[in-house]
mmCIF file of C-alpha atoms in Angstrom:
data_model
loop_
_atom_site.group_PDB
_atom_site.id
_atom_site.type_symbol
_atom_site.label_atom_id
_atom_site.label_comp_id
_atom_site.label_asym_id
_atom_site.label_seq_id
_atom_site.Cartn_x
_atom_site.Cartn_y
_atom_site.Cartn_z
ATOM 1 C CA SER A 817 0.000 0.000 0.000
ATOM 2 C CA GLN A 818 1.150 3.573 -0.593
ATOM 3 C CA GLN A 819 2.317 5.564 2.389
ATOM 4 C CA GLY A 820 1.656 9.055 1.132
ATOM 5 C CA GLU A 821 -1.429 10.610 -0.325
ATOM 6 C CA GLU A 822 -1.244 13.931 -2.076
ATOM 7 C CA ASP A 823 -3.895 16.584 -2.159
ATOM 8 C CA PRO A 824 -5.126 17.948 -4.493
ATOM 9 C CA GLN A 825 -4.817 15.354 -7.263
ATOM 10 C CA ALA A 826 -4.707 18.158 -9.819
ATOM 11 C CA LEU A 827 -4.031 21.890 -9.542
ATOM 12 C CA SER A 828 -4.231 24.550 -12.223
ATOM 13 C CA ILE A 829 -2.924 28.086 -11.617
ATOM 14 C CA GLN A 830 -1.763 31.160 -13.500
ATOM 15 C CA GLU A 831 1.882 31.983 -13.964
ATOM 16 C CA GLY A 832 3.167 34.073 -11.066
ATOM 17 C CA GLU A 833 0.786 32.555 -8.516
ATOM 18 C CA ASN A 834 1.876 30.295 -5.669
ATOM 19 C CA ALA A 835 1.131 26.565 -5.742
ATOM 20 C CA THR A 836 0.612 24.524 -2.584
ATOM 21 C CA MET A 837 0.492 20.729 -2.487
ATOM 22 C CA ASN A 838 -0.137 18.596 0.569
ATOM 23 C CA CYS A 839 0.990 15.114 1.523
ATOM 24 C CA SER A 840 -0.289 12.898 4.310
ATOM 25 C CA TYR A 841 1.342 9.680 5.490
ATOM 26 C CA LYS A 842 0.500 6.908 7.923
ATOM 27 C CA THR A 843 3.539 5.667 9.834
ATOM 28 C CA SER A 844 6.566 7.236 11.515
ATOM 29 C CA ILE A 845 9.276 8.431 9.165
ATOM 30 C CA ASN A 846 13.012 9.125 9.034
ATOM 31 C CA ASN A 847 12.655 11.721 6.290
ATOM 32 C CA LEU A 848 10.201 12.963 3.685
ATOM 33 C CA GLN A 849 11.177 13.945 0.161
ATOM 34 C CA TRP A 850 9.529 15.692 -2.761
ATOM 35 C CA TYR A 851 10.123 14.758 -6.383
ATOM 36 C CA ARG A 852 9.049 16.203 -9.699
ATOM 37 C CA GLN A 853 8.184 14.248 -12.848
ATOM 38 C CA ASN A 854 7.733 15.687 -16.307
ATOM 39 C CA SER A 855 5.413 13.666 -18.531
ATOM 40 C CA GLY A 856 6.984 10.399 -19.670
ATOM 41 C CA ARG A 857 10.243 11.044 -17.835
ATOM 42 C CA GLY A 858 11.987 9.882 -14.685
ATOM 43 C CA LEU A 859 11.628 11.635 -11.339
ATOM 44 C CA VAL A 860 13.916 14.396 -10.149
ATOM 45 C CA HIS A 861 14.660 14.981 -6.478
ATOM 46 C CA LEU A 862 13.629 18.440 -5.233
ATOM 47 C CA ILE A 863 14.084 18.594 -1.482
ATOM 48 C CA LEU A 864 14.392 16.458 1.656
ATOM 49 C CA ILE A 865 13.153 17.282 5.133
ATOM 50 C CA ARG A 866 14.119 15.191 8.148
ATOM 51 C CA SER A 867 11.698 14.112 10.863
ATOM 52 C CA ASN A 868 13.255 16.554 13.360
ATOM 53 C CA GLU A 869 12.882 19.535 11.019
ATOM 54 C CA ARG A 870 9.774 21.670 10.616
ATOM 55 C CA GLU A 871 10.556 23.812 7.576
ATOM 56 C CA LYS A 872 13.064 23.896 4.762
ATOM 57 C CA HIS A 873 13.686 26.220 1.815
ATOM 58 C CA SER A 874 15.373 25.725 -1.534
ATOM 59 C CA GLY A 875 15.076 28.530 -4.071
ATOM 60 C CA ARG A 876 11.358 28.986 -4.801
ATOM 61 C CA LEU A 877 10.470 25.838 -2.847
ATOM 62 C CA ARG A 878 9.318 25.768 0.759
ATOM 63 C CA VAL A 879 8.544 22.493 2.516
ATOM 64 C CA THR A 880 6.931 22.095 5.911
ATOM 65 C CA LEU A 881 6.571 18.972 8.001
ATOM 66 C CA ASP A 882 4.167 18.356 10.878
ATOM 67 C CA THR A 883 4.956 14.947 12.369
ATOM 68 C CA SER A 884 2.103 15.210 14.895
ATOM 69 C CA LYS A 885 -0.366 15.410 11.996
ATOM 70 C CA LYS A 886 1.715 13.164 9.738
ATOM 71 C CA SER A 887 1.570 15.718 6.955
ATOM 72 C CA SER A 888 3.792 17.849 4.765
ATOM 73 C CA SER A 889 3.248 20.657 2.303
ATOM 74 C CA LEU A 890 5.214 21.875 -0.696
ATOM 75 C CA LEU A 891 4.904 25.507 -1.693
ATOM 76 C CA ILE A 892 6.194 26.725 -5.042
ATOM 77 C CA THR A 893 6.302 30.515 -5.138
ATOM 78 C CA ALA A 894 6.000 32.696 -8.238
ATOM 79 C CA SER A 895 5.226 29.686 -10.433
ATOM 80 C CA ARG A 896 6.321 29.478 -14.060
ATOM 81 C CA ALA A 897 4.943 27.548 -17.026
ATOM 82 C CA ALA A 898 8.066 25.355 -16.787
ATOM 83 C CA ASP A 899 6.901 24.191 -13.331
ATOM 84 C CA THR A 900 4.111 22.215 -15.021
ATOM 85 C CA ALA A 901 4.709 18.611 -13.920
ATOM 86 C CA SER A 902 3.594 15.955 -11.450
ATOM 87 C CA TYR A 903 4.871 16.304 -7.904
ATOM 88 C CA PHE A 904 5.264 13.342 -5.554
ATOM 89 C CA CYS A 905 6.031 13.067 -1.885
ATOM 90 C CA ALA A 906 7.983 10.049 -0.691
ATOM 91 C CA THR A 907 8.670 8.818 2.822
ATOM 92 C CA ALA A 908 11.577 6.858 4.239
ATOM 93 C CA GLY A 909 10.956 4.754 7.335
ATOM 94 C CA GLY A 910 13.189 4.355 10.359
ATOM 95 C CA SER A 911 15.938 2.429 8.588
ATOM 96 C CA ALA A 912 15.816 4.769 5.575
ATOM 97 C CA ARG A 913 16.467 1.847 3.249
ATOM 98 C CA GLN A 914 13.592 2.404 0.814
ATOM 99 C CA LEU A 915 11.153 5.100 -0.220
ATOM 100 C CA THR A 916 7.387 4.823 -0.446
ATOM 101 C CA PHE A 917 5.741 7.233 -2.876
ATOM 102 C CA GLY A 918 2.406 8.989 -2.810
ATOM 103 C CA SER A 919 -0.041 9.226 -5.684
ATOM 104 C CA GLY A 920 1.091 12.658 -6.864
ATOM 105 C CA THR A 921 -0.323 16.084 -7.680
ATOM 106 C CA GLN A 922 -0.529 17.155 -11.327
ATOM 107 C CA LEU A 923 0.346 20.860 -11.471
ATOM 108 C CA THR A 924 -0.494 22.916 -14.534
ATOM 109 C CA VAL A 925 0.816 26.485 -14.710
ATOM 110 C CA LEU A 926 -0.934 28.523 -17.376
ATOM 111 C CA PRO A 927 1.066 31.260 -19.141
ATOM 112 C CA ASP B 1172 28.215 11.861 -17.913
ATOM 113 C CA GLY B 1173 27.219 10.277 -14.633
ATOM 114 C CA GLY B 1174 23.748 8.860 -14.324
ATOM 115 C CA ILE B 1175 21.361 5.989 -14.795
ATOM 116 C CA THR B 1176 20.612 4.512 -18.182
ATOM 117 C CA GLN B 1177 17.504 2.475 -18.855
ATOM 118 C CA SER B 1178 16.905 0.593 -22.082
ATOM 119 C CA PRO B 1179 14.959 0.157 -24.172
ATOM 120 C CA LYS B 1180 12.697 3.201 -23.963
ATOM 121 C CA TYR B 1181 9.759 1.218 -25.409
ATOM 122 C CA LEU B 1182 9.246 -2.547 -25.176
ATOM 123 C CA PHE B 1183 6.488 -4.834 -26.370
ATOM 124 C CA ARG B 1184 5.727 -8.220 -24.885
ATOM 125 C CA LYS B 1185 3.836 -11.061 -26.472
ATOM 126 C CA GLU B 1186 1.617 -13.428 -24.503
ATOM 127 C CA GLY B 1187 3.682 -15.956 -22.527
ATOM 128 C CA GLN B 1188 6.966 -14.164 -23.167
ATOM 129 C CA ASN B 1189 9.566 -13.062 -20.642
ATOM 130 C CA VAL B 1190 11.195 -9.694 -21.261
ATOM 131 C CA THR B 1191 14.179 -8.037 -19.581
ATOM 132 C CA LEU B 1192 14.563 -4.334 -18.861
ATOM 133 C CA SER B 1193 18.075 -3.011 -18.518
ATOM 134 C CA CYS B 1194 19.315 -0.563 -15.870
ATOM 135 C CA GLU B 1195 22.931 0.595 -15.613
ATOM 136 C CA GLN B 1196 24.428 3.256 -13.337
ATOM 137 C CA ASN B 1197 27.887 4.821 -13.160
ATOM 138 C CA LEU B 1198 27.296 6.779 -9.959
ATOM 139 C CA ASN B 1199 29.018 4.164 -7.803
ATOM 140 C CA HIS B 1200 25.846 3.818 -5.748
ATOM 141 C CA ASP B 1201 25.346 0.758 -3.588
ATOM 142 C CA ALA B 1202 21.543 0.649 -3.713
ATOM 143 C CA MET B 1203 19.334 0.189 -6.745
ATOM 144 C CA TYR B 1204 15.548 0.040 -7.095
ATOM 145 C CA TRP B 1205 12.817 -0.890 -9.564
ATOM 146 C CA TYR B 1206 9.478 0.890 -9.463
ATOM 147 C CA ARG B 1207 6.316 0.405 -11.500
ATOM 148 C CA GLN B 1208 4.104 3.369 -12.401
ATOM 149 C CA ASP B 1209 0.581 2.968 -13.786
ATOM 150 C CA PRO B 1210 -1.138 5.888 -15.570
ATOM 151 C CA GLY B 1211 -2.033 8.680 -13.165
ATOM 152 C CA GLN B 1212 -0.625 6.732 -10.230
ATOM 153 C CA GLY B 1213 2.312 6.938 -7.907
ATOM 154 C CA LEU B 1214 5.283 4.580 -7.896
ATOM 155 C CA ARG B 1215 5.158 1.103 -6.408
ATOM 156 C CA LEU B 1216 8.328 -0.727 -5.380
ATOM 157 C CA ILE B 1217 9.003 -4.023 -7.169
ATOM 158 C CA TYR B 1218 12.493 -5.009 -5.960
ATOM 159 C CA TYR B 1219 15.495 -3.323 -4.419
ATOM 160 C CA SER B 1220 19.110 -4.221 -3.842
ATOM 161 C CA GLN B 1221 21.466 -2.698 -1.307
ATOM 162 C CA ILE B 1222 24.557 -4.673 -2.248
ATOM 163 C CA VAL B 1223 25.865 -6.936 -5.003
ATOM 164 C CA ASN B 1224 24.401 -10.456 -4.989
ATOM 165 C CA ASP B 1225 21.606 -9.461 -2.616
ATOM 166 C CA PHE B 1226 18.096 -8.121 -3.256
ATOM 167 C CA GLN B 1227 14.756 -7.869 -1.492
ATOM 168 C CA LYS B 1228 11.150 -7.988 -2.637
ATOM 169 C CA GLY B 1229 9.146 -4.795 -2.620
ATOM 170 C CA ASP B 1230 5.391 -4.412 -2.449
ATOM 171 C CA ILE B 1231 4.563 -5.950 -5.850
ATOM 172 C CA ALA B 1232 7.314 -8.512 -6.617
ATOM 173 C CA GLU B 1233 5.051 -11.287 -7.930
ATOM 174 C CA GLY B 1234 5.661 -11.961 -11.620
ATOM 175 C CA TYR B 1235 9.034 -10.178 -11.641
ATOM 176 C CA SER B 1236 12.634 -11.276 -11.064
ATOM 177 C CA VAL B 1237 15.949 -9.420 -10.713
ATOM 178 C CA SER B 1238 19.671 -10.071 -10.423
ATOM 179 C CA ARG B 1239 22.537 -7.985 -9.060
ATOM 180 C CA GLU B 1240 25.759 -9.580 -10.279
ATOM 181 C CA LYS B 1241 27.547 -6.257 -10.719
ATOM 182 C CA LYS B 1242 27.333 -3.028 -8.756
ATOM 183 C CA GLU B 1243 26.534 -1.089 -11.922
ATOM 184 C CA SER B 1244 23.716 -3.270 -13.220
ATOM 185 C CA PHE B 1245 20.259 -4.273 -11.944
ATOM 186 C CA PRO B 1246 18.167 -5.863 -14.734
ATOM 187 C CA LEU B 1247 14.476 -6.577 -14.245
ATOM 188 C CA THR B 1248 12.749 -9.529 -15.919
ATOM 189 C CA VAL B 1249 8.993 -9.351 -16.387
ATOM 190 C CA THR B 1250 7.911 -12.975 -16.528
ATOM 191 C CA SER B 1251 4.861 -14.551 -18.154
ATOM 192 C CA ALA B 1252 3.423 -14.900 -14.635
ATOM 193 C CA GLN B 1253 2.867 -11.129 -14.560
ATOM 194 C CA LYS B 1254 -0.605 -10.954 -16.093
ATOM 195 C CA ASN B 1255 -0.888 -7.187 -16.275
ATOM 196 C CA PRO B 1256 2.581 -5.941 -17.205
ATOM 197 C CA THR B 1257 1.612 -2.805 -19.141
ATOM 198 C CA ALA B 1258 3.161 0.086 -17.194
ATOM 199 C CA PHE B 1259 6.020 2.569 -17.042
ATOM 200 C CA TYR B 1260 9.042 1.049 -15.284
ATOM 201 C CA LEU B 1261 11.542 3.228 -13.483
ATOM 202 C CA CYS B 1262 14.954 2.287 -12.179
ATOM 203 C CA ALA B 1263 16.686 4.342 -9.498
ATOM 204 C CA SER B 1264 19.847 4.294 -7.427
ATOM 205 C CA SER B 1265 21.038 5.872 -4.222
ATOM 206 C CA PRO B 1266 23.979 5.805 -1.843
ATOM 207 C CA ASP B 1267 23.571 3.489 1.132
ATOM 208 C CA ARG B 1268 20.762 5.342 2.864
ATOM 209 C CA VAL B 1269 17.773 6.686 0.968
ATOM 210 C CA GLU B 1270 18.348 10.416 1.114
ATOM 211 C CA LYS B 1271 18.051 11.072 -2.581
ATOM 212 C CA LEU B 1272 17.080 8.760 -5.426
ATOM 213 C CA PHE B 1273 18.485 9.242 -8.906
ATOM 214 C CA PHE B 1274 16.124 7.989 -11.599
ATOM 215 C CA GLY B 1275 16.563 6.721 -15.128
ATOM 216 C CA SER B 1276 14.290 7.955 -17.905
ATOM 217 C CA GLY B 1277 12.057 4.887 -17.797
ATOM 218 C CA THR B 1278 10.876 2.028 -20.008
ATOM 219 C CA GLN B 1279 7.295 1.855 -21.270
ATOM 220 C CA LEU B 1280 6.233 -1.786 -21.503
ATOM 221 C CA SER B 1281 3.146 -2.723 -23.483
ATOM 222 C CA VAL B 1282 1.499 -6.033 -24.293
ATOM 223 C CA LEU B 1283 0.861 -6.997 -27.925
#
């Protein structure tokens, strides 16, 4: 079964707006990661947040983690048409030996 | 260039046939993974290997087999026992602990 569930399943916004995606998971984690996938391509790692961290930034990306609610959010600020892709959260358990992926959010940024 | 190479990009399987998907990496990573992705879905783990000559089943290993004879290579065989093999298959690698996966560009497998 999949650990993470993303919300919303699909999101459509205008260029320049912010995009927020949410991820919920079920069991305790070592870290949580976000990946991006362009259509028909492999995934690309965006950012990792550890279980003892609450917020992390990387460029236009901001990730938060609330372990008490077992949830995370990914914020993309000032979105661009090139940000159009699917975004997946993935969790690593205590041993951090494998990742379990969520179902993804399809983001469309309209020019 | 360092990275992960998957081949072929497209593969067709006939009824009752076994097919093998190739995955090679030159990142010197210990761990390698195979994931299956169905349309509009997330990734599901088929098999993973943390060291040469050792591998473990993931969530959906039935109908698949792997080998890890070399650090650089982790081929996946889709056997005739896999009744619904049509999917996008992704190979990935990482250093010992899963802090960042590096993915290949995928193989689309379809049934004739």
